[in-house]
Short mmCIF file of C-alpha atoms in Angstrom, two decimals:
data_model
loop_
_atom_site.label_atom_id
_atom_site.label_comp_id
_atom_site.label_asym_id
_atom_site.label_seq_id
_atom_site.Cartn_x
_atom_site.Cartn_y
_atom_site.Cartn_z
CA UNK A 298 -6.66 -0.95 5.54
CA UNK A 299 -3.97 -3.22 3.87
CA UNK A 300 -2.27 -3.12 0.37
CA UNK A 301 -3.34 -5.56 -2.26
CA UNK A 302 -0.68 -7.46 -4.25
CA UNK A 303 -0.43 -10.91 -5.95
CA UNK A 304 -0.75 -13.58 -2.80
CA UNK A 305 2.18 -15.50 -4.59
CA UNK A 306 4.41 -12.60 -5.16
CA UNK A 307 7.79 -13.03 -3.19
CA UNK A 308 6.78 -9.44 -1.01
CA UNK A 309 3.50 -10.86 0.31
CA UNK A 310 5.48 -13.21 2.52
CA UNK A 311 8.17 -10.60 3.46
CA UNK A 312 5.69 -8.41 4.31
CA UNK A 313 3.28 -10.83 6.39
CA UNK A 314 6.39 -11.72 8.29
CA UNK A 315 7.08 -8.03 8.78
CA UNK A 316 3.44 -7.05 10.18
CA UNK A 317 2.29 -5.37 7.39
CA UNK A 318 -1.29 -5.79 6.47
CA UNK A 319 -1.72 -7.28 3.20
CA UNK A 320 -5.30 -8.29 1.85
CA UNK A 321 -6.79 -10.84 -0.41
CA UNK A 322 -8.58 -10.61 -3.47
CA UNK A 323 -11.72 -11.91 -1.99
CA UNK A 324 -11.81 -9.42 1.30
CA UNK A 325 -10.81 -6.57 -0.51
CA UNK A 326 -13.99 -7.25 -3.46
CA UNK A 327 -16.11 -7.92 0.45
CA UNK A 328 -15.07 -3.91 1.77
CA UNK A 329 -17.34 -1.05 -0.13
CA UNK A 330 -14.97 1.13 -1.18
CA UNK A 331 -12.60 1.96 -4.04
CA UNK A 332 -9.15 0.80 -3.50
CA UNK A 333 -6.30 3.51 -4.56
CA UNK A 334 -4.66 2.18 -7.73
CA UNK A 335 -0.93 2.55 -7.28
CA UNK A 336 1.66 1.81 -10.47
CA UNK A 337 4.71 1.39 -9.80
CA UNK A 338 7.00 1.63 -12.86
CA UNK A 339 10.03 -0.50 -11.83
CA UNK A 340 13.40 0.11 -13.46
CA UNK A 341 15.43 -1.12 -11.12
CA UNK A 342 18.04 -4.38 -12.21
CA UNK A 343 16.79 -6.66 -8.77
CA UNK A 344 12.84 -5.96 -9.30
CA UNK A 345 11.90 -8.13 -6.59
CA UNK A 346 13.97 -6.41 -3.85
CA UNK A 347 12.58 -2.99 -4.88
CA UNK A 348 8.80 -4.06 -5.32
CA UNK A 349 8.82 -5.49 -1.82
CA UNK A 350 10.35 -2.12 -0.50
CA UNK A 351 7.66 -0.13 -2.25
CA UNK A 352 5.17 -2.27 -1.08
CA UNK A 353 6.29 -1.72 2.20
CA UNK A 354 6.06 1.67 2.79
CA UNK A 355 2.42 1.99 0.55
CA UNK A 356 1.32 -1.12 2.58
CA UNK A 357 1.72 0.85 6.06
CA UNK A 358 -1.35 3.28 5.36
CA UNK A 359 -4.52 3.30 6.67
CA UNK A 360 -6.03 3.25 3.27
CA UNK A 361 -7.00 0.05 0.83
CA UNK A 362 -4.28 0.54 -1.78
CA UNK A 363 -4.28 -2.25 -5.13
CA UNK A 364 -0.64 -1.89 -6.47
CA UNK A 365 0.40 -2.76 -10.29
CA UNK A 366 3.51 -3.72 -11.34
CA UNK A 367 4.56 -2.58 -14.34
CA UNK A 368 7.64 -2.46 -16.38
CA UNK A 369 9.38 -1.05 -19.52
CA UNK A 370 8.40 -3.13 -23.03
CA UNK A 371 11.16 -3.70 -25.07
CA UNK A 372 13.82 -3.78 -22.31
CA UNK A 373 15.04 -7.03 -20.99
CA UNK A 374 15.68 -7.52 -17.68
CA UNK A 375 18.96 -9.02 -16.31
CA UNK A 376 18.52 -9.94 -13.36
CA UNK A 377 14.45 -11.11 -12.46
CA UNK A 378 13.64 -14.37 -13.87
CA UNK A 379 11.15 -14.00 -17.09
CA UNK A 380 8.80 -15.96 -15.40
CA UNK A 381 8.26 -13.56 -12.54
CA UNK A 382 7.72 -11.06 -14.88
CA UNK A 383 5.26 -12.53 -17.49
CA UNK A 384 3.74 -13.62 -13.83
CA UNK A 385 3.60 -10.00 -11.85
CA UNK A 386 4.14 -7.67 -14.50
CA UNK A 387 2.61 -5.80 -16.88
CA UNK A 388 4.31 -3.28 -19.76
CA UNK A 389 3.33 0.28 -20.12
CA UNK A 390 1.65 -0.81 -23.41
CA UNK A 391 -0.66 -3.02 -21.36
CA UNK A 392 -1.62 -0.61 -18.93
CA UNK A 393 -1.57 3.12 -21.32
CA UNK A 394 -5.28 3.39 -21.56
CA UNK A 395 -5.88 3.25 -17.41
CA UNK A 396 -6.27 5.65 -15.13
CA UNK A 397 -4.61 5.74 -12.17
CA UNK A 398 -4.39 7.38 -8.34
CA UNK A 399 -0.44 7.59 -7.97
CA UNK A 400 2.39 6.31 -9.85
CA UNK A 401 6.08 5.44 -9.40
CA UNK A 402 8.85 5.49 -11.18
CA UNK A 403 12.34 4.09 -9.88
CA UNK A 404 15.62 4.85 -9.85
CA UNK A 405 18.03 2.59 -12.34
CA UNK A 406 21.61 2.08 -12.35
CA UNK A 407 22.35 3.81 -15.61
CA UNK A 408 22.84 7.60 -14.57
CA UNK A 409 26.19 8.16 -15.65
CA UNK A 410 24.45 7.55 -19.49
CA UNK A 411 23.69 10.30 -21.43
CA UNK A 412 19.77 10.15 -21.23
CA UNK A 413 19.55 9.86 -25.12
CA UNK A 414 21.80 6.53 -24.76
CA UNK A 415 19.53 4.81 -22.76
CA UNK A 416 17.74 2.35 -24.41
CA UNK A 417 14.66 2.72 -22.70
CA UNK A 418 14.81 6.77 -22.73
CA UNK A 419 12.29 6.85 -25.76
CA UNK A 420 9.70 5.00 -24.22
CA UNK A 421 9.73 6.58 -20.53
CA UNK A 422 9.52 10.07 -22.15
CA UNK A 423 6.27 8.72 -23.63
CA UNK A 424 5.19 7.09 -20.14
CA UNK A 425 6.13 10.67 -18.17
CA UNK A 426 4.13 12.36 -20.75
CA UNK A 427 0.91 9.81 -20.23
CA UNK A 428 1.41 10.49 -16.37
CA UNK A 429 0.07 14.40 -17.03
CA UNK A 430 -2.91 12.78 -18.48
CA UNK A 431 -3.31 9.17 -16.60
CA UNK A 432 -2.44 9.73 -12.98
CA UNK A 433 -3.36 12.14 -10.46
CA UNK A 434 -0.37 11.83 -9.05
CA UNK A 435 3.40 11.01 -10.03
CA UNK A 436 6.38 10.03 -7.70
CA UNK A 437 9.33 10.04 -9.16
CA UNK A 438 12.63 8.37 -7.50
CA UNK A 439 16.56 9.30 -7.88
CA UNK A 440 17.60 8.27 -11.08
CA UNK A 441 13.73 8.49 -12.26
CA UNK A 442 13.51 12.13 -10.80
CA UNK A 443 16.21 13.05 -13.00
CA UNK A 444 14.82 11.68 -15.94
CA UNK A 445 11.65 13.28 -15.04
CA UNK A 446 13.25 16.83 -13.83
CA UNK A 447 15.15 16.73 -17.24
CA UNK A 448 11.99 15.98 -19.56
CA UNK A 449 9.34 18.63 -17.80
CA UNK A 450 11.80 20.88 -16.96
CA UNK A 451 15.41 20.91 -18.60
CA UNK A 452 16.98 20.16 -15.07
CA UNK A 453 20.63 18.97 -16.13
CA UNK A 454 22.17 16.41 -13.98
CA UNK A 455 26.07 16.58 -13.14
CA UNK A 456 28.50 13.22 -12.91
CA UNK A 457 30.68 13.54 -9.24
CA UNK A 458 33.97 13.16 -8.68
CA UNK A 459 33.08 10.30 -6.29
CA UNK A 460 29.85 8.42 -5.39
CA UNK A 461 27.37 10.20 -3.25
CA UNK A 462 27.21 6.96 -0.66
CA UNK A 463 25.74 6.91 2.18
CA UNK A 464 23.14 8.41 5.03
CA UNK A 465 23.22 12.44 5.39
CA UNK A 466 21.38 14.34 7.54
CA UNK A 467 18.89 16.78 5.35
CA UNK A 468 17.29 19.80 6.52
CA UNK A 469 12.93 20.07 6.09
CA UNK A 470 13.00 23.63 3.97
CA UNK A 471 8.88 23.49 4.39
CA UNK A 472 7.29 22.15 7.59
CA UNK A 473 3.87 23.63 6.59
CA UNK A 474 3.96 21.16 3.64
CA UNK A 475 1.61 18.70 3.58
CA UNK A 476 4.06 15.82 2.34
CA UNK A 477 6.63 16.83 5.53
CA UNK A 478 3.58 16.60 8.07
CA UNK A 479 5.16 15.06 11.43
CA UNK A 480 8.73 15.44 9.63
CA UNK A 481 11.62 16.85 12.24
CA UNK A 482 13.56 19.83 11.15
CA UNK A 483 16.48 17.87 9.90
CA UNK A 484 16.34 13.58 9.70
CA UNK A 485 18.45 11.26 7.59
CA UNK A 486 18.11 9.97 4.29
CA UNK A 487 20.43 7.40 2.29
CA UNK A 488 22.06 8.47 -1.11
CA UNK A 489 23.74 6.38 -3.59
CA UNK A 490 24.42 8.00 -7.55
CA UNK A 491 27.07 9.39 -9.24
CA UNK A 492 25.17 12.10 -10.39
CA UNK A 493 23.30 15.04 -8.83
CA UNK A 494 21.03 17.75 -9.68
CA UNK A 495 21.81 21.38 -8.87
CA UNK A 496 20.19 23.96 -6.46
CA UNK A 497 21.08 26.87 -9.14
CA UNK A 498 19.61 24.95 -11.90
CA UNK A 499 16.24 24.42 -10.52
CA UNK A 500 13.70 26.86 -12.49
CA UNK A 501 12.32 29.42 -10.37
CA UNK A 502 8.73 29.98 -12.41
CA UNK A 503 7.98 26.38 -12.45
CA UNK A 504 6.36 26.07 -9.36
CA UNK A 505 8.80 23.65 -8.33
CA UNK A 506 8.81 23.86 -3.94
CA UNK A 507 12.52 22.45 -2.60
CA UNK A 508 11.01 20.85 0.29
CA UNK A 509 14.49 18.53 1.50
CA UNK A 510 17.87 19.51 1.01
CA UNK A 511 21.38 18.24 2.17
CA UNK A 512 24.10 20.75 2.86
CA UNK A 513 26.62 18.34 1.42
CA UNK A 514 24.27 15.88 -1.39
CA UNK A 515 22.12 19.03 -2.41
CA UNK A 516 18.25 19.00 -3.06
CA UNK A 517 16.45 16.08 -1.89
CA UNK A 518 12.96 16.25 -2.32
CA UNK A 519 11.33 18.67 -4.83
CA UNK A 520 7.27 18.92 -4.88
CA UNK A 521 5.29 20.46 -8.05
CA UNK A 522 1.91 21.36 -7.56
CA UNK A 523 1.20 21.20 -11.33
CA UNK A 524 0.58 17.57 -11.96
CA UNK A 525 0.86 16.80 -8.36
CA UNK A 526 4.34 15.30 -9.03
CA UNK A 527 7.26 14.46 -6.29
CA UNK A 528 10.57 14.60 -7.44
CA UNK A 529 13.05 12.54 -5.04
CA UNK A 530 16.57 12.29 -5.94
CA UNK A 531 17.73 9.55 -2.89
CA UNK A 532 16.70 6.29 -2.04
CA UNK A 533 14.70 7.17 1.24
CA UNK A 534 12.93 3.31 -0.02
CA UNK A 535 16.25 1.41 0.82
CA UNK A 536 16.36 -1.54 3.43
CA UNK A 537 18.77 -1.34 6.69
CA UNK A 538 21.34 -3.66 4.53
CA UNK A 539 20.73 -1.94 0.76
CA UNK A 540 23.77 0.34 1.42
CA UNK A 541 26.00 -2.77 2.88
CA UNK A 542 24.95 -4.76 -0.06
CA UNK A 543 26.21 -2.13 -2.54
CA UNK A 544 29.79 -1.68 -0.50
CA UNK A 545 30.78 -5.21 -0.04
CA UNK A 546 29.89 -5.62 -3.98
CA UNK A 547 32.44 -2.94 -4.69
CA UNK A 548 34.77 -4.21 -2.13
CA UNK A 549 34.06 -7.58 -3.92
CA UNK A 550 34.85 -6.37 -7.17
CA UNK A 551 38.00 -4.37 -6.14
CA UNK A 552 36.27 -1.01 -6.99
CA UNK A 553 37.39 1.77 -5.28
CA UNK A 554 34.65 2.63 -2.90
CA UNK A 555 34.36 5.04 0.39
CA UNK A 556 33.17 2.99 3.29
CA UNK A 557 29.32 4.78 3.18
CA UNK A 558 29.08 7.90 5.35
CA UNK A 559 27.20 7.44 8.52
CA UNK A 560 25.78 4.53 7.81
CA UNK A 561 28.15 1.54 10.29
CA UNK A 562 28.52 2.71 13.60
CA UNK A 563 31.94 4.61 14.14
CA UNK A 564 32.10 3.97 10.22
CA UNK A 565 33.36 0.29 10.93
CA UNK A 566 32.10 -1.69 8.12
CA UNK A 567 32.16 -4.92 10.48
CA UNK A 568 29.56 -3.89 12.71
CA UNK A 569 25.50 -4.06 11.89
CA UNK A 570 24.14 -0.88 10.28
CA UNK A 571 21.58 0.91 11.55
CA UNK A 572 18.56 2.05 10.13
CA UNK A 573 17.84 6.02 11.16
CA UNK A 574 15.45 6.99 7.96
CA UNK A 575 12.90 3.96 8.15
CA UNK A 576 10.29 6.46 10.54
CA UNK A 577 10.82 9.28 7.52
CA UNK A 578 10.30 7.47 4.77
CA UNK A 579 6.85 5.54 5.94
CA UNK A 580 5.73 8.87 7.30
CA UNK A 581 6.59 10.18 3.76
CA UNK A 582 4.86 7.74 1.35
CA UNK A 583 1.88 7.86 4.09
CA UNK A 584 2.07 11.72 3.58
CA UNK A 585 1.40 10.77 0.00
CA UNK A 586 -0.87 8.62 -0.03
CA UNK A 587 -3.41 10.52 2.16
CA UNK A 588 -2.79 13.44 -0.21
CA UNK A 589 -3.66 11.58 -3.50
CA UNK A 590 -6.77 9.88 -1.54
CA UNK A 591 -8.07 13.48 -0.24
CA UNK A 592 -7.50 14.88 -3.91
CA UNK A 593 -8.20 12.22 -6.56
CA UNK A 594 -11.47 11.84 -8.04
CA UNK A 595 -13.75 9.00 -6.98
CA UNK A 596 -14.45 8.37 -10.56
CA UNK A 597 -11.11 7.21 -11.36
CA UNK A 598 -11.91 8.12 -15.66
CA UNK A 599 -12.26 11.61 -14.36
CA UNK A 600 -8.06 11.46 -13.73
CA UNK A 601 -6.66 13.61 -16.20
CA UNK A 602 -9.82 14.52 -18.21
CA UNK A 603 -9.67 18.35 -19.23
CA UNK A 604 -6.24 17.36 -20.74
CA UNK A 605 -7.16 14.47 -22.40
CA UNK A 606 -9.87 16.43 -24.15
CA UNK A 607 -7.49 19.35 -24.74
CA UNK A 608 -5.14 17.00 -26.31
#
């Protein structure tokens, strides 16, 4: 079954043109059965690009997914027009007293901030807390797993001498793991931040499972079984030309930037890039999704409950 999004938003046509199924308020009301609610928190600066790659890989599942956009209150985006947002959108404050099945948080271009100095930082620690309670299940993305590693679980993050750009091969530390079902033992992922989380620093009573890693980028994915949360620290949601875009802005702006590591064929920035992690990252989000539907509760107020009351 298809994901459900705004028929006007600008990734309903993308994806229509792309094959993906995408359904209608009226035939999705016609099916009997509860749709998965999906949030995805989006932080990123070009918040149409990165919905329509979210709702790409959630759209490829089997399952009748509704998807709500939401975004941080009293930040002001750059570079979406208002209109789309007061159109697609809804802030955190709008959306606090739902329940919902799975929710995402992006990466954003600010990691080489302290967290305090982000403007925003107050705010998301609230939203990661209301996660624990709200959503059966969190997925956190690069810069946003940091964020979230730091807040549940001290995890420092450490700026590099020079951007982590590009495609590396990563190795699958846990095959038996239902969110690497179908994965092969080592596949490709693309990475782009100048900071990074550490192996040593990862606590070892917190129940948090290093399921990716890359010999030369370090841990990848990192799965918590408390608060079903995912923790992924690369942008295994990029398109084929995310990567390209990012190098000839650099190039544009006389930056000094690495051509991206195995990402052009025979590294010739001149020649079309190929996409090698597209298969990985559907068959991860779809890995995801049926988890959430075989564990959430049909009554979607039950999400969350024993802590609510505890609270």
């Amino acid at each position: 079954m298809p994901i459900k999004i705004p028929d006007q938003l600008p990734a309903h046509e993308v994806l229509v043109r792309e094959g993906v199924s995408v359904m209608d308020e009226r035939t999705a009301r016609r099916q009997d059965i509860r749709p998965l609610q999906i949030g995805l928190l989006n932080l990123m600066p070009n918040k149409i690009r990165t919905e329509t790659q979210f709702a790409r890989l959630i759209g490829a599942t089997p399952l009748q997914v509704e998807l709500t956009l939401v975004r941080i209150g009293n930040h002001k985006a750059k570079n979406t027009p208002e209109e789309h947002l007061i159109t697609f959108y809804q802030t955190w404050e709008e959306v606090k007293d739902r329940r919902f099945d799975g929710f995402i948080v992006t990466g954003a271009p600010i990691e080489l901030l302290p967290y305090e100095e982000v403007t925003y930082w107050e705010e998301l620690t609230r939203i990661l807390d209301w996660t624990a309670t709200n959503v059966h299940s969190s997925f956190y993305i690069c810069w946003g797993a940091m964020a979230a590693a730091r807040h549940f679980h001290q995890v420092p993050k450490y700026t590099l001498d020079k951007k982590a750009f590009g495609v590396f091969r990563h190795r699958n530390n846990a095959p038996a793991s239902p969110y690497l079902a179908g994965f092969s033992d080592d596949f490709a992922i693309p990475v782009s931040r100048w900071t990074e989380v550490r192996k040593a620093d990862i606590p070892g009573d917190a129940g948090l499972d290093l399921l990716m890693e890359s010999d030369v980028t370090g841990p990848c994915l990192l799965a918590e079984a408390t608060g079903n949360r995912l923790y992924m620290f690369n942008h295994i949601e990029y398109d084929s030309t995310s990567l390209k875009e990012e190098y000839d802005r650099d190039v544009a702006a006389g930056t000094a930037i690495e051509v991206p590591h195995g990402y052009y064929p025979d590294d010739d920035p001149s020649r079309k890039p190929l996409n090698r992690w597209r298969s990985h990252a559907h068959l991860l989000f779809g890995n995801w999704i049926n988890q959430v539907y075989q564990t959430t509760p049909y009554d979607l107020e039950e999400v969350g409950r024993d802590l609510r009351l505890a609270s």
